[in-house]
Short mmCIF file of C-alpha atoms in Angstrom, two decimals:
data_model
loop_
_atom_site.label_atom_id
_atom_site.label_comp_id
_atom_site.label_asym_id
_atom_site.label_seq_id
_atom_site.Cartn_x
_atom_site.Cartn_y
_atom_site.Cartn_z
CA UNK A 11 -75.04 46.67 -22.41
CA UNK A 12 -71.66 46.35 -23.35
CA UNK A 13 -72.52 44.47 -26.61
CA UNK A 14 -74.15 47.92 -27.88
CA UNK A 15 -70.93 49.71 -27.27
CA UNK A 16 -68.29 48.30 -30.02
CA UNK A 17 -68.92 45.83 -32.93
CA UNK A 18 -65.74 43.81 -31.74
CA UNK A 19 -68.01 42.90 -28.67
CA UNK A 20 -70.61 40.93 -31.04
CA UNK A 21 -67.80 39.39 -32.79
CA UNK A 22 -65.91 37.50 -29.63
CA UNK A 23 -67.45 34.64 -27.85
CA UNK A 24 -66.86 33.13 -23.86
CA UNK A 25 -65.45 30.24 -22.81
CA UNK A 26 -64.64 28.55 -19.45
CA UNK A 27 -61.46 27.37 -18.17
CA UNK A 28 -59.00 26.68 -15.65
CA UNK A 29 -56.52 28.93 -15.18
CA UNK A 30 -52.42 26.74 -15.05
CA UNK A 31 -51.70 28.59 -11.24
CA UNK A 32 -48.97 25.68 -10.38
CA UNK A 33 -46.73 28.50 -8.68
CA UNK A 34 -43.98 27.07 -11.10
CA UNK A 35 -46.69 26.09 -14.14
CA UNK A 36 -44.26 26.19 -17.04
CA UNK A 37 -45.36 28.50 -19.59
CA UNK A 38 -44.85 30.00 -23.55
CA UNK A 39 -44.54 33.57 -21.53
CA UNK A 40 -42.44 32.15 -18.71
CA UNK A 41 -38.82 32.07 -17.83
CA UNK A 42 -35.75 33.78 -18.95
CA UNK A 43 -35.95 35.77 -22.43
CA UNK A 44 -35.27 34.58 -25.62
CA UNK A 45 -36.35 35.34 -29.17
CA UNK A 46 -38.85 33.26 -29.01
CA UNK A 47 -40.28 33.70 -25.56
CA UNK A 48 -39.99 37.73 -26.68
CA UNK A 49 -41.69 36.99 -30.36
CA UNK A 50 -44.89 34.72 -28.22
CA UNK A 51 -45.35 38.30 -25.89
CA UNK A 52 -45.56 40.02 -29.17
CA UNK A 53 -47.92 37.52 -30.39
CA UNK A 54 -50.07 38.62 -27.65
CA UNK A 55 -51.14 42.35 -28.41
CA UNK A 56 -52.56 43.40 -31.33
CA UNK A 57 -52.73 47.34 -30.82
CA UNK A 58 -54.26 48.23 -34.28
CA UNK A 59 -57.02 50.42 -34.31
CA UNK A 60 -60.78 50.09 -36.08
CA UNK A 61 -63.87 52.32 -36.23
CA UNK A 62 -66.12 53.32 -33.73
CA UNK A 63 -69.37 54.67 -35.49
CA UNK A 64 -70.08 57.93 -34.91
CA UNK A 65 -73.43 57.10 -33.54
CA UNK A 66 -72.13 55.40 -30.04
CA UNK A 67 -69.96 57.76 -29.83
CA UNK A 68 -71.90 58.89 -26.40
CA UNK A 69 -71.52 55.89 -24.99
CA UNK A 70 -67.93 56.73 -23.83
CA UNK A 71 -68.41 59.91 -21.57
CA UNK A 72 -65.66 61.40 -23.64
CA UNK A 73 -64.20 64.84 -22.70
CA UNK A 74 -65.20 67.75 -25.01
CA UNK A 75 -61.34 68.44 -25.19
CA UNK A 76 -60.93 64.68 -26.40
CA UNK A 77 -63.76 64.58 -28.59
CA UNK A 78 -62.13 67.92 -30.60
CA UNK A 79 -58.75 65.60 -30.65
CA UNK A 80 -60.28 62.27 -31.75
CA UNK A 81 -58.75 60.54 -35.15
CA UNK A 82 -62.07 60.24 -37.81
CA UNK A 83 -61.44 57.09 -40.11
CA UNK A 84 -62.27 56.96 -43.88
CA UNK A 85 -65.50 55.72 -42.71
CA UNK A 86 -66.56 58.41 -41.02
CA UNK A 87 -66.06 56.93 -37.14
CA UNK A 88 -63.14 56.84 -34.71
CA UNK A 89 -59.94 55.36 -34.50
CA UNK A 90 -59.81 53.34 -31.18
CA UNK A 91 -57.81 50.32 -30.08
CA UNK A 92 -58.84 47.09 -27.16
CA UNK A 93 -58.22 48.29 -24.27
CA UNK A 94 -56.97 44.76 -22.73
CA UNK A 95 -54.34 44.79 -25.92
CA UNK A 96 -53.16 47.32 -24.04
CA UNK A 97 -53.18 45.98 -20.73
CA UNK A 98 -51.23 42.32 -21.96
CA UNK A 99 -48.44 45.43 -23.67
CA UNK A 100 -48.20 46.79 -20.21
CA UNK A 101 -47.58 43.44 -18.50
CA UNK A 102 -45.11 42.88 -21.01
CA UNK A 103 -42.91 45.68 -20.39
CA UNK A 104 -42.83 45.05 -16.75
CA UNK A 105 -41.72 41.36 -17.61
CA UNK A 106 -39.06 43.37 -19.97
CA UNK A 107 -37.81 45.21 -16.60
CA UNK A 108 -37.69 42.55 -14.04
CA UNK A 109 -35.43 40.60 -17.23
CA UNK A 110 -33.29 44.09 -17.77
CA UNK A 111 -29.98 42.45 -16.93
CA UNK A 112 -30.63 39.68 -18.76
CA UNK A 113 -31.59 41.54 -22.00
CA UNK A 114 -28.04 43.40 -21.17
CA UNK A 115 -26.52 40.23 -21.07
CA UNK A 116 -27.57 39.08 -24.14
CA UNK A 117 -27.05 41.87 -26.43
CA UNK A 118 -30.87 42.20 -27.53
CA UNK A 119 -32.97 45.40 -25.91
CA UNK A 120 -36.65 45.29 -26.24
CA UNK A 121 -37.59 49.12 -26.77
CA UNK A 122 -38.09 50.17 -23.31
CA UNK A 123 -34.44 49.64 -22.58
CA UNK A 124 -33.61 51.86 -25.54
CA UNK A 125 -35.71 54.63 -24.73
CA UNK A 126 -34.46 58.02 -22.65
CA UNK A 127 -33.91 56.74 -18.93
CA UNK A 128 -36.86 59.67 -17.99
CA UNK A 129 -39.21 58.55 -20.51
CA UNK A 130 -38.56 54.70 -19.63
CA UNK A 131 -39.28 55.54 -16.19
CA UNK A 132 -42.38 57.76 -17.05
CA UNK A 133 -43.83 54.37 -19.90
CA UNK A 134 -43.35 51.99 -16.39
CA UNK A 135 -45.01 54.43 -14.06
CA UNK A 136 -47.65 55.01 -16.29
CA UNK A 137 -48.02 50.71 -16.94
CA UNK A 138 -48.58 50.32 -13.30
CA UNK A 139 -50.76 52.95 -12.87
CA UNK A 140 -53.41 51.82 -15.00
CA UNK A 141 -52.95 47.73 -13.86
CA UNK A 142 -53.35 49.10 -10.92
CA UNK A 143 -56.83 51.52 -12.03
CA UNK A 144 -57.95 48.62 -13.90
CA UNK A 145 -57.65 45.96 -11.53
CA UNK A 146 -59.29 48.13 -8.71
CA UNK A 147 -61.92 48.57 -11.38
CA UNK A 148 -62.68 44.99 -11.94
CA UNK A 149 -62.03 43.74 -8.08
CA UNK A 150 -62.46 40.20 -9.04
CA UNK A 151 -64.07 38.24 -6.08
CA UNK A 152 -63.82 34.63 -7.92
CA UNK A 153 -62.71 31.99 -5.00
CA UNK A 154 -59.47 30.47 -4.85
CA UNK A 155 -58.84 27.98 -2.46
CA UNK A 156 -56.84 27.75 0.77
CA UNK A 157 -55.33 23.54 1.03
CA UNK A 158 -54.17 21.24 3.53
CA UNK A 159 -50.62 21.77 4.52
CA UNK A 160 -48.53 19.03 2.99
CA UNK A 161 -47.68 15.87 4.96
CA UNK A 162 -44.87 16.62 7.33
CA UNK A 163 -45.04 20.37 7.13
CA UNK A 164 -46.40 22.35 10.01
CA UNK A 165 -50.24 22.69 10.42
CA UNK A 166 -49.79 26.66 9.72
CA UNK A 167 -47.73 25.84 6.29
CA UNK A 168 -51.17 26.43 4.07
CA UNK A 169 -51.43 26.16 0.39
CA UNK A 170 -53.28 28.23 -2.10
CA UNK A 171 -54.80 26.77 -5.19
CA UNK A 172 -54.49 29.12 -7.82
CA UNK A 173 -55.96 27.23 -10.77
CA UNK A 174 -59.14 29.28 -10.63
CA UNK A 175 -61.75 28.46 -12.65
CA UNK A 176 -62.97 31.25 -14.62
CA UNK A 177 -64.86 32.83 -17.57
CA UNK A 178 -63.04 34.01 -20.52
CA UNK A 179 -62.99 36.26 -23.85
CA UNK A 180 -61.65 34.86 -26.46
CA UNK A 181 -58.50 36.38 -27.38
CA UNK A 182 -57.78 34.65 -30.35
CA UNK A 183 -61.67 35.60 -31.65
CA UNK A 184 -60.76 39.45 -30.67
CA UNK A 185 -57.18 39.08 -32.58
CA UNK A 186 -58.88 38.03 -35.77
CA UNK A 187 -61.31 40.53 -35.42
CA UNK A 188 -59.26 43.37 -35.14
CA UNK A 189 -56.92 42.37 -37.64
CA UNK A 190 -60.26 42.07 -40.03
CA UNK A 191 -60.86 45.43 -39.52
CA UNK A 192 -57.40 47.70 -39.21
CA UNK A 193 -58.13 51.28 -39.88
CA UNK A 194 -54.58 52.00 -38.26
CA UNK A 195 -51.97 49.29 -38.27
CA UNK A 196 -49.62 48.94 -35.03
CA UNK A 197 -46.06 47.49 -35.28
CA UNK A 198 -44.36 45.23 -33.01
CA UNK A 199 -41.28 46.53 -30.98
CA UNK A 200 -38.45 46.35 -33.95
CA UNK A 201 -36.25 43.83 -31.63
CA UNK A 202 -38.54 40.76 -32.66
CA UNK A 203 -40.16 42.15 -35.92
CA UNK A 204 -37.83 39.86 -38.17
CA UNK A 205 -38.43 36.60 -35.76
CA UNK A 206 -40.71 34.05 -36.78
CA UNK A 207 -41.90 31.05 -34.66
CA UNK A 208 -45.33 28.89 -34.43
CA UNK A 209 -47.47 30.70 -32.10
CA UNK A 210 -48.14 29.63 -28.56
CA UNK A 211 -51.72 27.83 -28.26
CA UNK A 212 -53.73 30.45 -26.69
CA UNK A 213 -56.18 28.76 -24.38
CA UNK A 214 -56.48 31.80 -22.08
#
């Protein structure tokens, strides 16, 4: 079903993997911030938007006081963006908080520490809101596994295995895509849009 929705689901393939759920798995998106860590986040989203056609437009149970509101493209469709771009932004910002000292520290504000105290309050709210919304949505049920306690520990000190295996979308195939097919360009937050570094292998 969800292949007749948007073209960018025809264009991105599955693959399988592990997920790296060491509780202290070192990580490209991990740790304190710096440029580079900062610039790899960016690397992440890609909130452009491309066309919807017209025709699956019903698809989307959208509002009548949407639909009058909705951007038409040269094409004749609708502007609309990934939703999980999204998502990966919103994860982001709430890395940006929990660092907020840090940031302070070093002299370098990612724009949700620049932003009216109110407003910055209102962008978080609304982040956790719809993690929240879409994780209810998806209630994964994939297994992870309870282990052994460690030798010498007591019997009730259990372990969690949280390299999961699971099924993925390609993000790098959705990237490319969307960048293919920009109707409406996005721009990363000004406080790493001069930085350049190689790009994190993407492997989930």
């Amino acid at each position: 079903m969800l292949t007749s929705i948007a073209p960018v689901f025809d264009a991105v393939e599955y693959h399988e993997t592990n997920f790296l759920g060491d509780f202290e798995q070192p990580s490209p998106y991990r740790g304190l911030p710096t440029p580079e860590l900062d610039w790899q986040w960016e690397e992440l989203i890609e909130g452009s938007a491309f066309t919807i056609p017209k025709e699956k437009l019903h698809l989307f149970n959208i509002s009548k006081e949407t639909m009058s509101r909705l951007y038409h493209t040269e094409s004749g469709g609708l502007a609309a963006s990934a939703w999980g771009f999204h998502q990966i932004h919103c994860v982001n910002v709430l890395r940006q908080i929990s660092y907020k000292e840090e940031y302070h520290k070093q002299g370098r504000l990612p724009q949700i520490l620049t932003q009216d105290p109110d407003y910055g309050r209102k962008h978080v709210d609304h982040c956790i809101e719809l993690l929240r919304q879409d994780l209810v949505c998806r209630t994964d049920v994939t297994p992870y596994f309870i282990l052994k306690p460690l030798p010498g520990t007591p019997p009730e000190a259990l372990k969690v295995d949280f390299s999961v295996h699971k099924k993925c979308r390609d993000i790098n195939q959705a990237k490319n895509w969307v960048r293919s097919n920009i109707v409406i360009e996005s721009f990363k937050d000004p406080f790493v849009k001069e930085l350049e570094f190689t790009p994190a292998v993407i492997n989930i």
